[in-house]
XYZ file of C-alpha atoms in Angstrom:
771
model
C 4.896 16.688 6.907
C 5.599 17.692 10.294
C 6.238 15.802 12.725
C 4.807 16.238 16.002
C 8.415 17.679 17.646
C 8.578 21.645 17.208
C 4.574 22.098 16.876
C 1.808 23.944 18.829
C -0.257 22.898 21.230
C -2.940 22.272 19.142
C -1.808 19.803 17.082
C 0.845 18.034 19.674
C -1.524 17.235 21.461
C -3.572 15.942 19.078
C -0.188 13.671 17.867
C 0.447 12.496 20.992
C -3.111 11.395 21.739
C -4.500 10.237 18.158
C -1.453 10.020 15.579
C -0.282 11.924 12.683
C 0.734 11.496 9.524
C 1.948 12.950 6.176
C -1.320 12.738 4.265
C -3.862 10.182 3.663
C -6.223 9.019 0.601
C -9.069 11.098 -0.966
C -12.159 12.489 1.066
C -15.692 11.927 -0.710
C -16.957 14.928 0.585
C -14.761 17.699 -1.431
C -17.436 20.223 -3.231
C -17.446 20.772 -6.707
C -15.529 19.557 -9.418
C -12.233 21.695 -10.657
C -12.994 21.173 -14.095
C -14.913 24.218 -14.126
C -12.404 26.875 -12.388
C -9.222 25.771 -14.307
C -9.775 24.409 -17.241
C -11.111 26.908 -18.973
C -8.008 29.488 -17.906
C -5.396 26.436 -20.092
C -7.655 27.162 -22.702
C -6.358 24.241 -24.674
C -6.895 23.849 -28.318
C -7.087 20.735 -30.504
C -3.301 21.419 -30.735
C -1.343 19.379 -28.341
C 0.983 21.742 -26.710
C 4.947 20.441 -26.150
C 4.536 21.700 -22.555
C 2.539 19.923 -20.059
C 1.926 23.874 -18.868
C -1.571 23.983 -20.219
C -2.623 21.338 -18.322
C -1.834 22.289 -15.113
C -4.821 22.300 -12.802
C -3.496 24.224 -9.066
C -6.332 23.437 -7.634
C -5.463 20.078 -7.078
C -4.766 19.366 -3.819
C -6.808 21.618 -2.125
C -9.341 20.222 -0.896
C -9.545 17.211 1.796
C -9.112 17.633 5.901
C -7.262 16.417 8.393
C -4.287 14.483 7.398
C -5.962 13.984 4.121
C -5.841 17.380 3.249
C -3.166 17.916 0.200
C -2.725 21.813 1.404
C -1.849 22.961 -2.335
C -0.813 26.537 -3.298
C -2.714 28.422 -5.255
C -1.552 31.864 -6.220
C 0.454 33.124 -8.602
C 4.681 32.400 -8.604
C 7.667 31.545 -10.785
C 9.534 28.225 -10.175
C 11.090 27.993 -6.357
C 10.712 31.883 -6.441
C 10.234 33.980 -2.970
C 7.127 35.388 -3.799
C 4.103 33.317 -4.237
C 1.835 35.330 -3.905
C -2.195 34.343 -3.194
C -5.575 34.567 -1.676
C -6.254 33.233 2.248
C -9.701 32.142 2.838
C -12.163 30.554 5.174
C -15.614 28.627 5.667
C -18.066 31.428 6.957
C -17.407 33.320 9.591
C -15.274 30.667 11.605
C -11.569 31.534 12.459
C -9.845 28.304 9.368
C -8.524 25.426 10.908
C -4.914 25.244 10.486
C -4.556 21.853 9.207
C -6.441 22.550 6.220
C -5.114 25.852 5.887
C -1.312 25.692 6.160
C -0.943 27.179 2.611
C -3.504 29.922 3.069
C -6.816 28.587 0.829
C -8.829 25.438 0.694
C -11.412 24.633 -1.927
C -14.010 24.372 0.458
C -14.013 28.028 1.888
C -16.298 30.572 0.179
C -14.495 33.910 1.959
C -11.361 35.706 1.146
C -10.201 37.347 3.914
C -6.688 38.358 2.741
C -3.441 38.262 -0.094
C -0.126 37.470 0.849
C 2.968 37.235 -0.857
C 4.752 34.904 0.373
C 3.197 30.881 1.223
C 4.611 26.978 1.322
C 3.341 24.579 -1.040
C 1.546 20.926 0.500
C 3.053 21.203 4.186
C 1.344 20.598 7.305
C 1.605 23.080 9.364
C 1.310 26.767 8.525
C 4.127 29.658 8.114
C 4.573 32.587 5.796
C 1.361 34.534 4.572
C 1.882 37.616 6.258
C 1.463 41.092 5.492
C -1.844 40.966 4.201
C -3.222 42.904 0.873
C -6.767 43.651 -0.074
C -8.536 45.891 -2.913
C -12.080 47.492 -2.956
C -14.076 49.344 -5.472
C -14.485 52.919 -4.089
C -12.718 54.887 -1.780
C -12.049 54.506 1.975
C -15.000 55.052 3.916
C -16.007 51.757 3.451
C -12.920 50.296 5.728
C -14.006 47.874 8.638
C -12.387 49.513 12.137
C -9.580 47.166 12.825
C -8.494 45.393 10.012
C -8.241 44.344 6.606
C -12.231 44.057 4.437
C -13.559 40.635 3.442
C -15.349 39.395 0.739
C -17.065 36.382 -0.166
C -16.307 34.608 -4.038
C -17.662 32.430 -6.321
C -15.440 29.493 -7.714
C -16.711 29.993 -10.881
C -15.208 33.189 -11.281
C -12.096 31.622 -10.221
C -8.783 31.683 -12.547
C -5.741 29.809 -11.572
C -3.269 28.653 -14.179
C 1.302 28.469 -13.756
C 2.027 31.903 -13.063
C -1.504 33.635 -13.207
C -4.068 33.839 -10.471
C -7.259 35.577 -10.329
C -10.936 36.683 -7.579
C -13.515 38.042 -8.028
C -14.416 39.924 -4.869
C -17.838 40.227 -4.670
C -18.922 42.297 -1.486
C -15.754 44.640 -2.602
C -17.118 44.973 -5.890
C -13.327 44.187 -7.820
C -11.731 41.634 -9.684
C -8.074 40.934 -7.871
C -5.609 39.584 -11.006
C -2.337 38.460 -9.860
C 0.996 37.452 -11.774
C 4.835 37.354 -10.552
C 8.348 37.332 -10.796
C 11.264 35.696 -8.250
C 11.365 38.714 -5.995
C 7.745 40.869 -6.731
C 4.397 40.084 -7.764
C 2.165 42.405 -10.201
C -1.746 43.402 -9.021
C -4.369 44.202 -11.725
C -7.275 45.145 -9.872
C -11.374 46.239 -12.292
C -13.845 47.729 -10.132
C -16.687 45.259 -11.318
C -19.705 47.915 -10.915
C -17.803 50.538 -12.965
C -16.592 52.780 -9.585
C -14.355 54.952 -10.756
C -11.995 54.818 -7.490
C -10.042 51.486 -6.592
C -8.403 51.243 -3.017
C -5.415 49.536 -1.317
C -5.268 48.008 2.107
C -2.049 46.765 3.453
C -1.790 45.423 6.930
C 0.941 44.570 8.680
C -0.958 42.735 11.465
C -2.648 40.215 9.242
C -0.468 36.892 8.821
C -1.769 33.265 8.250
C -3.026 31.118 10.610
C -1.961 30.452 14.338
C 0.739 33.312 13.004
C 2.001 35.468 16.120
C 2.697 39.245 14.632
C 5.863 40.101 16.948
C 6.449 43.601 15.373
C 5.921 45.368 12.349
C 5.694 49.021 11.056
C 3.764 50.795 8.077
C 3.955 53.955 6.421
C 2.046 55.500 3.534
C 4.226 58.075 0.954
C 1.059 59.421 -1.265
C 2.945 61.598 -3.275
C 5.417 58.030 -4.466
C 2.163 56.167 -4.596
C 3.877 53.562 -2.020
C 2.909 52.212 0.875
C 5.744 50.585 2.766
C 5.783 47.695 5.572
C 7.304 45.455 7.494
C 6.579 42.384 10.163
C 7.905 39.966 12.395
C 6.179 37.006 12.643
C 6.543 33.814 13.763
C 5.131 30.632 13.784
C 5.226 26.189 13.223
C 8.367 26.447 11.856
C 10.075 29.233 13.141
C 9.216 28.996 17.023
C 12.200 27.760 17.474
C 14.779 30.441 15.864
C 11.903 33.382 17.409
C 10.737 33.934 14.017
C 11.805 36.620 10.777
C 11.076 39.476 9.110
C 9.398 40.048 6.534
C 9.541 43.680 4.236
C 7.279 44.458 0.894
C 6.767 47.619 -0.930
C 4.088 48.372 -2.687
C 3.875 50.824 -5.763
C 1.082 52.197 -7.862
C 1.561 54.776 -10.846
C -2.401 55.603 -10.675
C -3.290 58.981 -9.646
C -3.484 58.854 -5.669
C -7.011 60.473 -4.522
C -6.132 60.023 -0.796
C -4.679 57.908 1.757
C -4.701 57.192 5.485
C -3.054 55.738 8.045
C -3.313 54.170 11.754
C -1.194 52.476 13.643
C -0.140 49.214 11.259
C -1.876 49.298 8.677
C -2.248 52.214 5.574
C -4.377 52.698 2.341
C -3.991 54.294 -0.439
C -7.508 55.121 -2.919
C -6.907 55.541 -7.007
C -8.296 56.598 -10.045
C -9.644 54.141 -12.033
C -11.020 56.415 -14.682
C -14.774 54.492 -16.040
C -14.099 51.384 -14.268
C -10.655 50.728 -15.787
C -7.848 48.481 -14.469
C -5.305 49.357 -12.462
C -2.343 47.656 -11.386
C -0.121 47.616 -7.557
C 3.594 46.506 -8.056
C 4.410 44.583 -5.126
C 8.681 43.402 -3.569
C 9.448 41.690 -0.833
C 12.459 41.044 0.729
C 13.778 39.695 3.998
C 16.586 41.604 3.873
C 15.035 45.222 4.153
C 13.022 47.937 2.477
C 15.443 48.524 0.525
C 15.854 45.052 -0.378
C 12.616 45.304 -1.495
C 12.192 48.254 -3.266
C 15.644 47.131 -5.294
C 14.137 43.978 -5.896
C 11.158 45.563 -7.452
C 13.318 47.858 -9.111
C 15.319 44.405 -11.130
C 12.358 42.954 -11.694
C 9.400 44.727 -12.863
C 10.672 48.076 -12.725
C 7.956 49.688 -14.696
C 6.510 46.667 -16.493
C 2.662 46.308 -16.729
C 0.879 43.496 -15.343
C 1.068 42.203 -19.006
C 4.113 42.134 -19.603
C 5.049 40.157 -17.009
C 1.981 37.464 -17.027
C 3.957 37.036 -20.865
C 7.366 36.561 -19.040
C 5.892 34.244 -15.988
C 3.935 32.325 -19.205
C 6.438 31.513 -21.261
C 9.140 30.718 -17.917
C 6.732 28.025 -16.574
C 6.027 26.882 -20.156
C 9.978 26.664 -20.504
C 10.600 24.600 -17.071
C 7.455 22.556 -17.758
C 8.488 20.748 -21.263
C 10.989 18.735 -19.923
C 8.620 15.684 -20.013
C 6.416 14.022 -22.996
C 4.573 11.020 -22.768
C 2.530 8.793 -25.330
C -0.706 7.296 -24.310
C -2.352 9.432 -22.236
C -5.553 10.261 -21.098
C -6.774 13.696 -20.211
C -6.993 12.496 -16.444
C -3.514 11.413 -16.679
C -2.472 14.311 -18.548
C -3.356 17.237 -16.353
C -2.257 14.874 -13.286
C 1.641 14.630 -15.091
C 1.296 18.586 -15.771
C 0.066 19.614 -12.003
C 2.357 17.173 -10.407
C 5.138 18.262 -12.484
C 4.616 21.928 -11.476
C 3.949 21.215 -7.548
C 7.269 19.985 -8.176
C 9.056 23.128 -9.124
C 6.885 25.371 -6.042
C 9.634 24.542 -3.178
C 12.576 25.333 -1.689
C 12.017 28.144 -2.490
C 14.287 31.344 -2.819
C 15.716 33.742 0.037
C 18.333 35.864 -1.350
C 17.366 38.775 -2.787
C 18.291 40.299 -6.491
C 21.677 41.423 -5.644
C 22.860 38.222 -4.029
C 22.672 39.399 0.016
C 20.733 37.121 3.020
C 20.544 36.977 6.348
C 22.052 34.225 7.379
C 21.793 31.554 9.770
C 24.776 33.720 11.919
C 22.132 36.481 11.620
C 24.966 38.441 9.774
C 24.389 39.353 5.778
C 25.891 37.519 3.654
C 25.990 38.630 -0.139
C 27.146 36.054 -2.791
C 25.555 37.573 -6.546
C 27.111 34.717 -8.382
C 25.126 31.748 -6.028
C 21.282 32.514 -4.990
C 20.563 31.343 -1.552
C 17.719 28.968 -1.116
C 15.603 28.140 2.070
C 12.426 25.846 2.911
C 13.428 22.573 2.122
C 11.232 19.651 3.308
C 14.081 17.364 3.811
C 12.506 14.892 5.161
C 9.795 14.473 2.328
C 11.806 15.445 -0.657
C 15.153 13.484 -0.330
C 13.290 10.753 -1.463
C 11.562 11.787 -4.566
C 12.355 15.838 -5.385
C 16.227 15.818 -4.783
C 17.026 12.764 -6.661
C 14.519 14.513 -10.238
C 16.306 17.611 -10.174
C 19.495 15.676 -10.453
C 18.560 14.541 -13.422
C 16.966 17.118 -15.127
C 18.458 20.425 -13.811
C 21.085 19.386 -11.974
C 22.558 22.874 -11.832
C 19.811 24.109 -9.090
C 20.204 21.267 -7.788
C 23.928 22.533 -6.754
C 22.645 25.504 -5.784
C 20.934 24.394 -2.899
C 22.797 21.835 -1.792
C 25.560 25.011 -1.896
C 22.867 26.312 -0.069
C 22.009 24.041 2.488
C 25.875 23.893 3.363
C 25.941 27.656 3.675
C 23.481 27.658 6.325
C 25.525 24.978 7.729
C 28.675 27.497 7.579
C 26.458 30.349 9.194
C 24.653 28.352 11.918
C 26.932 24.976 12.471
C 25.163 22.686 11.589
C 23.415 20.985 8.682
C 19.176 21.348 8.820
C 16.539 18.891 8.390
C 13.843 20.796 7.582
C 15.444 25.110 7.731
C 12.992 27.940 6.927
C 13.693 31.324 6.803
C 17.503 31.561 8.457
C 16.688 29.066 11.018
C 16.238 25.556 12.471
C 12.549 24.747 12.998
C 12.960 21.383 14.823
C 10.648 19.873 12.469
C 10.902 16.204 11.203
C 13.858 14.094 12.111
C 16.979 11.813 10.851
C 19.975 13.743 8.949
C 18.117 14.441 5.756
C 20.464 16.881 4.642
C 23.173 14.159 4.203
C 21.091 11.832 2.002
C 20.165 15.225 -0.729
C 24.067 16.195 -0.124
C 25.415 12.520 -1.144
C 23.329 11.741 -3.773
C 23.608 14.485 -5.653
C 27.532 13.972 -5.166
C 27.795 10.502 -6.072
C 25.321 11.084 -9.237
C 27.639 14.006 -10.986
C 26.534 17.669 -9.317
C 30.080 18.332 -8.118
C 30.524 21.810 -7.998
C 30.218 22.099 -4.816
C 32.517 21.906 -1.558
C 31.899 18.866 -0.790
C 35.117 18.024 1.546
C 33.658 20.819 3.761
C 29.876 19.194 3.397
C 31.146 16.059 4.341
C 32.954 17.854 7.662
C 28.904 18.755 8.335
C 27.877 15.695 7.784
C 30.819 14.032 10.157
C 29.864 16.667 13.206
C 26.703 15.862 13.412
C 26.642 12.239 12.788
C 29.325 11.937 16.032
C 27.738 15.866 18.518
C 25.370 16.730 19.918
C 23.737 19.838 19.311
C 24.615 21.862 21.966
C 21.111 22.959 24.075
C 22.095 26.729 23.646
C 21.189 26.464 19.680
C 17.771 25.148 20.126
C 18.260 23.056 17.481
C 18.039 18.874 18.484
C 20.094 17.714 14.463
C 20.166 14.116 14.803
C 18.115 13.811 18.413
C 19.373 10.689 20.046
C 22.946 10.449 17.970
C 25.326 10.150 21.156
C 22.508 6.784 22.021
C 21.921 5.916 18.626
C 25.667 5.874 18.017
C 26.620 3.723 22.203
C 23.453 1.294 21.350
C 23.175 1.140 17.941
C 19.516 2.351 18.446
C 17.684 4.892 19.518
C 16.108 3.617 22.705
C 11.926 4.742 23.425
C 12.804 4.813 27.521
C 16.170 7.389 27.680
C 15.911 9.029 24.205
C 13.757 11.996 22.564
C 11.231 10.269 21.654
C 10.223 8.818 18.111
C 12.953 6.165 19.042
C 12.174 3.523 16.202
C 11.468 6.338 13.327
C 14.334 7.417 14.046
C 17.222 4.929 14.235
C 15.817 3.902 11.148
C 16.293 7.064 9.332
C 19.726 7.829 10.698
C 20.991 4.241 9.086
C 20.100 4.898 6.063
C 21.549 9.243 6.017
C 24.429 6.875 7.034
C 24.656 4.437 4.293
C 24.392 7.040 2.250
C 26.706 8.498 4.295
C 29.082 5.728 3.521
C 28.681 5.959 0.018
C 29.555 9.644 -0.361
C 32.946 8.588 2.568
C 33.543 5.376 -0.391
C 33.724 7.575 -2.791
C 35.648 10.384 -1.439
C 38.488 7.446 -0.514
C 37.560 7.963 2.730
C 38.206 4.285 4.293
C 37.651 4.718 7.987
C 35.185 6.606 7.618
C 33.397 5.582 5.044
C 33.226 2.355 8.034
C 32.378 3.655 10.580
C 28.979 4.791 8.608
C 28.706 1.383 6.752
C 28.539 -0.213 10.026
C 26.417 2.288 11.636
C 24.111 1.939 8.455
C 22.965 -1.349 9.663
C 21.829 0.143 12.832
C 18.490 -1.292 11.806
C 18.542 -4.406 12.938
C 18.920 -3.974 16.481
C 15.167 -3.251 16.180
C 14.140 -6.125 14.251
C 12.085 -8.276 16.330
C 11.841 -11.919 14.908
C 8.815 -12.551 16.587
C 6.694 -10.262 15.421
C 8.788 -9.516 12.270
C 8.267 -5.920 12.004
C 10.760 -2.909 13.977
C 10.058 -2.881 18.248
C 10.914 -0.437 20.242
C 13.599 -0.988 22.940
C 14.604 -0.245 26.107
C 17.662 1.269 26.904
C 18.353 -2.302 29.001
C 17.799 -3.420 25.942
C 14.366 -4.760 25.939
C 11.549 -4.989 23.886
C 8.619 -3.063 24.873
C 5.792 -4.530 25.657
C 2.425 -4.971 24.963
C 3.249 -3.702 21.403
C 0.864 -3.211 18.693
C 1.958 -3.255 15.056
C -1.062 -0.990 14.718
C -0.522 1.399 16.784
C 0.417 5.569 15.791
C 2.100 7.644 17.297
C 2.115 6.227 20.418
C 4.273 4.006 23.464
C 5.908 6.533 23.845
C 6.419 8.198 20.726
C 7.906 5.103 19.108
C 7.283 5.611 15.716
C 6.965 9.335 13.316
C 3.390 10.143 10.977
C 2.824 5.914 11.147
C 3.145 2.406 12.873
C 5.323 -0.526 13.137
C 3.700 -1.841 9.889
C 4.208 1.281 7.620
C 7.838 1.397 9.418
C 8.990 -1.874 8.638
C 10.221 -1.719 4.773
C 12.008 1.603 6.065
C 15.082 0.074 4.925
C 15.874 0.660 1.462
C 19.667 1.016 1.757
C 19.818 -3.038 2.222
C 16.570 -4.858 0.944
C 18.198 -7.772 0.568
C 19.853 -7.665 4.311
C 16.308 -7.303 4.839
C 14.831 -10.315 3.419
C 17.483 -12.200 4.993
C 16.082 -11.679 8.261
C 12.530 -11.813 7.598
C 13.387 -15.355 6.005
C 14.099 -14.810 2.587
C 13.196 -13.335 -0.687
C 10.016 -14.928 -0.647
C 9.656 -14.262 2.908
C 9.457 -10.460 2.321
C 7.162 -11.051 -0.766
C 4.395 -11.821 1.083
C 5.201 -9.235 4.192
C 5.168 -6.860 1.201
C 2.117 -8.042 -0.319
C -0.174 -8.363 2.968
C 0.958 -5.265 3.373
C -1.006 -3.908 0.468
C -4.348 -5.498 0.150
C -5.570 -4.825 2.593
C -4.727 -1.279 2.042
C -7.545 -1.959 -1.694
C -10.201 -2.398 1.182
C -9.247 0.783 3.400
C -8.669 2.875 1.094
C -12.317 2.620 -0.430
C -13.510 2.543 3.275
C -12.212 5.893 3.401
C -13.501 6.993 0.877
C -17.020 5.809 1.015
C -16.468 7.532 5.075
C -18.540 11.152 5.551
C -17.565 12.578 8.782
C -16.836 16.206 10.650
C -13.160 17.278 10.617
C -12.167 15.034 14.256
C -11.989 12.184 12.452
C -9.814 13.385 10.036
C -7.246 13.786 12.766
C -7.399 10.979 14.090
C -8.348 8.415 11.588
C -5.810 7.368 8.980
C -4.862 4.089 7.294
C -3.413 1.428 9.139
C -1.409 -0.401 5.586
C 0.122 1.106 3.371
C -0.392 5.241 3.499
C 0.545 6.847 0.389
C -0.032 10.164 1.990
C 2.585 10.028 4.058
C 6.469 9.390 3.658
C 7.919 6.304 5.325
C 6.339 4.147 2.745
C 5.865 5.227 -0.494
C 9.097 3.058 -1.653
C 7.640 0.348 -1.017
C 6.030 -0.850 -3.987
C 9.291 -0.377 -5.873
C 10.825 -3.228 -2.879
C 9.293 -6.214 -5.256
C 11.450 -5.079 -8.317
C 14.439 -6.008 -6.292
C 13.245 -8.735 -4.917
C 12.762 -10.166 -8.467
C 9.029 -9.452 -8.309
C 8.704 -6.521 -11.000
C 5.619 -7.521 -12.320
C 3.790 -6.721 -8.568
C 5.205 -3.134 -8.497
C 4.128 -2.554 -11.419
C 0.989 -3.299 -10.439
C 1.029 -1.400 -7.278
C 2.532 1.006 -8.722
C -0.362 1.417 -11.235
C -3.117 0.710 -8.144
C -1.457 4.064 -6.717
C -1.525 6.006 -9.452
C -5.101 5.454 -10.117
C -6.188 5.360 -6.939
C -4.643 8.181 -5.334
C -4.210 10.091 -7.204
C -6.650 12.614 -9.465
C -7.730 15.493 -11.064
C -9.948 17.003 -8.238
C -9.541 18.956 -5.743
C -9.146 15.701 -3.997
C -6.301 14.728 -6.430
C -3.261 14.517 -4.357
C -3.552 12.088 -1.094
C -2.827 13.744 1.437
C -0.109 16.591 1.967
C 2.039 16.672 -1.038
C 5.044 17.701 0.706
C 6.830 20.151 -1.263
C 6.495 18.508 -4.586
C 7.343 14.732 -3.239
C 3.947 12.694 -3.980
C 3.793 15.211 -7.215
C 8.265 13.937 -8.325
C 6.634 10.894 -6.992
C 4.575 10.598 -9.978
C 6.338 11.957 -12.225
C 8.970 8.625 -11.199
C 6.243 5.797 -11.694
C 5.414 7.449 -14.776
C 8.863 6.642 -15.837
C 8.479 3.160 -14.176
C 11.776 4.122 -12.199
C 12.223 4.951 -8.814
C 15.760 5.726 -6.695
C 16.669 4.518 -4.112
C 18.062 8.014 -2.058
C 21.780 7.816 -1.477
C 22.497 5.724 -3.913
C 23.218 5.713 -6.855
C 20.848 3.138 -7.883
C 17.107 3.310 -9.337
C 14.231 -0.026 -8.686
C 12.591 -0.646 -12.394
C 8.975 -1.017 -12.404
C 6.983 -0.614 -15.582
C 6.325 2.528 -16.784
C 3.074 3.870 -17.028
C 2.215 4.858 -20.317
C 3.767 3.555 -24.290
C 6.753 5.892 -24.580
C 7.834 8.554 -22.258
C 11.124 11.495 -23.006
C 12.656 12.816 -20.576
C 14.890 15.736 -20.752
C 17.759 15.880 -18.893
C 20.148 18.497 -17.464
C 23.118 18.082 -20.270
C 20.636 18.847 -22.985
C 20.251 14.372 -23.552
C 16.901 12.665 -23.838
C 15.668 9.814 -21.582
C 13.679 7.351 -23.963
C 11.664 5.219 -21.928
C 9.469 2.505 -23.858
C 7.276 -0.326 -22.684
C 5.475 -2.715 -25.145
C 1.644 -3.879 -23.928
C 3.219 -7.112 -22.388
C 5.738 -4.980 -19.899
C 1.631 -1.871 -20.032
C -0.041 -5.071 -19.125
C 1.768 -7.354 -16.970
C 5.446 -5.443 -16.129
C 8.171 -6.340 -17.442
C 9.813 -9.633 -18.162
C 13.607 -8.100 -18.784
C 14.880 -4.450 -19.385
C 16.809 -3.411 -22.727
C 19.597 -0.263 -21.930
C 20.114 1.312 -25.285
C 19.650 -2.572 -26.787
C 21.435 -4.562 -24.138
C 19.812 -6.633 -21.685
C 19.498 -5.431 -18.117
C 20.231 -8.104 -15.347
C 17.776 -8.236 -12.678
C 15.756 -5.540 -12.380
C 17.995 -2.375 -10.439
C 19.325 0.487 -12.435
C 22.734 2.439 -12.401
C 22.744 5.661 -12.774
C 25.142 6.125 -14.405
C 23.418 3.732 -17.210
C 21.758 6.967 -17.979
C 23.450 10.284 -16.822
C 24.105 10.711 -20.254
C 20.855 10.028 -22.590
C 20.500 6.317 -22.596
C 16.787 3.998 -24.769
C 15.131 1.704 -21.253
C 13.258 -0.414 -23.030
C 10.427 -2.359 -20.702
C 9.731 -5.573 -21.996
C 6.637 -7.907 -20.866
C 6.419 -11.805 -20.564
C 6.524 -13.048 -24.358
C 2.485 -14.618 -25.141
C 1.686 -17.983 -25.436
C 0.658 -18.690 -28.682
């Protein structure tokens, strides 16, 4: 989820007054059951597929409101593709509510206002979604005076599966089907009432909610059957750097009967003999119109819709054929499959097919061998997504790291939430450090680690100059001088920033040590203990401190996003355990391991009733923007590791119990099946790790062990090896008494990456049964 830093007025004032978060638990008033939306699309037969692709339900996470909205993307895309083609919708005639239309679509809606070819998945603020398209049966005489025609639609006539999306436009007399390549999309439009013409409309002034179109242009070329358009748009992520340009080229082979253009809108009316389908091919580029044409030629060419769809479905089938588990219920299989699917939607390609991209220095760069990616939700994804990719897609993760280093080469600083070719100023800390360190420490090393470490050190020692309009490590000079970010003399979010920078410093120390940089490692290691400077023994949590060293008075551990913005999207209780790099040290300050276990239990136990009360609540939108959990909150990232800490404290049984509660309570197969923003697959990847019974301590080589959710799982690793995870009945029921690695007992319940990097068998055994 995005923090108040960098948000628009609509969002920021609400956060300051009421708090905010990355998501929340399921909301009870979501309309309908999406099983009818998508179960038929998968056409799951009696023979179980080896790939999870047939079990994916893209509508999971499209419901909820406020902090409780999943904001899942619904449409056609390939894994990590530049193009994510899908609808933008609203309920009734009112404008869409921004906080639950960040991907353009919401499950409760009944009208579609546009289709666009770029979207985010699972974010808490909107971006992309510009240059709107629409299709309609008949000619242009029914066009509105400005903008795009809109239509009602029936969810029972929607279809969604990986690589495919379809919707019937009841007011426009057409059924739209979409499929995609990495940088292009193909439409298939069928008149539903036997019309013999279809009109395609493109509007360069159309964009997703809260977006501002700053400039643009459009040209229709009837003799070639093309419409070319571009715009420059800024939205909540891209405002700090002034927005970016999107170029689209749409091309049809159908005979053109009529065409037109006014201002930044154009249309083509084409023949659809006997009501037969007509197709439209669309190329997209963030470089130029020529780039969009070249992307379309390279990835689609003259291929028809069915050919492109077949390729897309095969790509997803291969992509989702990496994990197999025995003993799953239908719901568990659906949740596992969709979690995996969501994990592979972001980051997204930024470079064209020829390897050209627009850099953070606003210059063109070309590297045909290494693609450039962008849209990294790093504050979220460093915890789960990138550690998962290290295991199963190391080459892709290498390219992601190369992209982050390249951004720093071009812009001077490592990013926190890079969007397009700019710094968004969203979120806190130094999450890129953690991703880079985690990747290298776990053996993915085909990138310039010395250059990366140079960028890490540069941002850890220096404030970003004001002319860059990027905060970098916000408050870093005070953090380095005082050992914490003070509440009264810093950039805000003081406690959260201190804790996140300490996690990054621990990761940086691990990396520097591995590289033999003794002095640098010692400096980072010392700073990684800065969290201790905010630990208040009186309250047992991290407390805001002023620049003179005094504590904030009148401190409330349950208050969220108030008290001078000490916490980012959470309260002191939800940040009380954000020391994954030093659980032993936190236990010592807490009074010992048993005392920290007790505090963790007191953090989780009230959450059971709290979540039940939330699910039983029916309220208007504003409620869901101002009310969120006070205890464990799985819909936001700072505490999603907390259940796993029990294992390091010697209580893997409690890890197993609470992880299972989270899986069963916070995930489901309906539109409310993600507990808040998925944050670019972060919560999806969490579920995958939970299914396996292990969880990464990001920035290190450690995994915490709980208990797997199923009796046996096989995970295909990036090198072709297999990680086998087995559990006996006692371990599934009560948690493990011991874990064996290739038959050898593990000492404790913390596992090193080397033990599984090249394949292994983990066996979880529960306590012996009493006769």
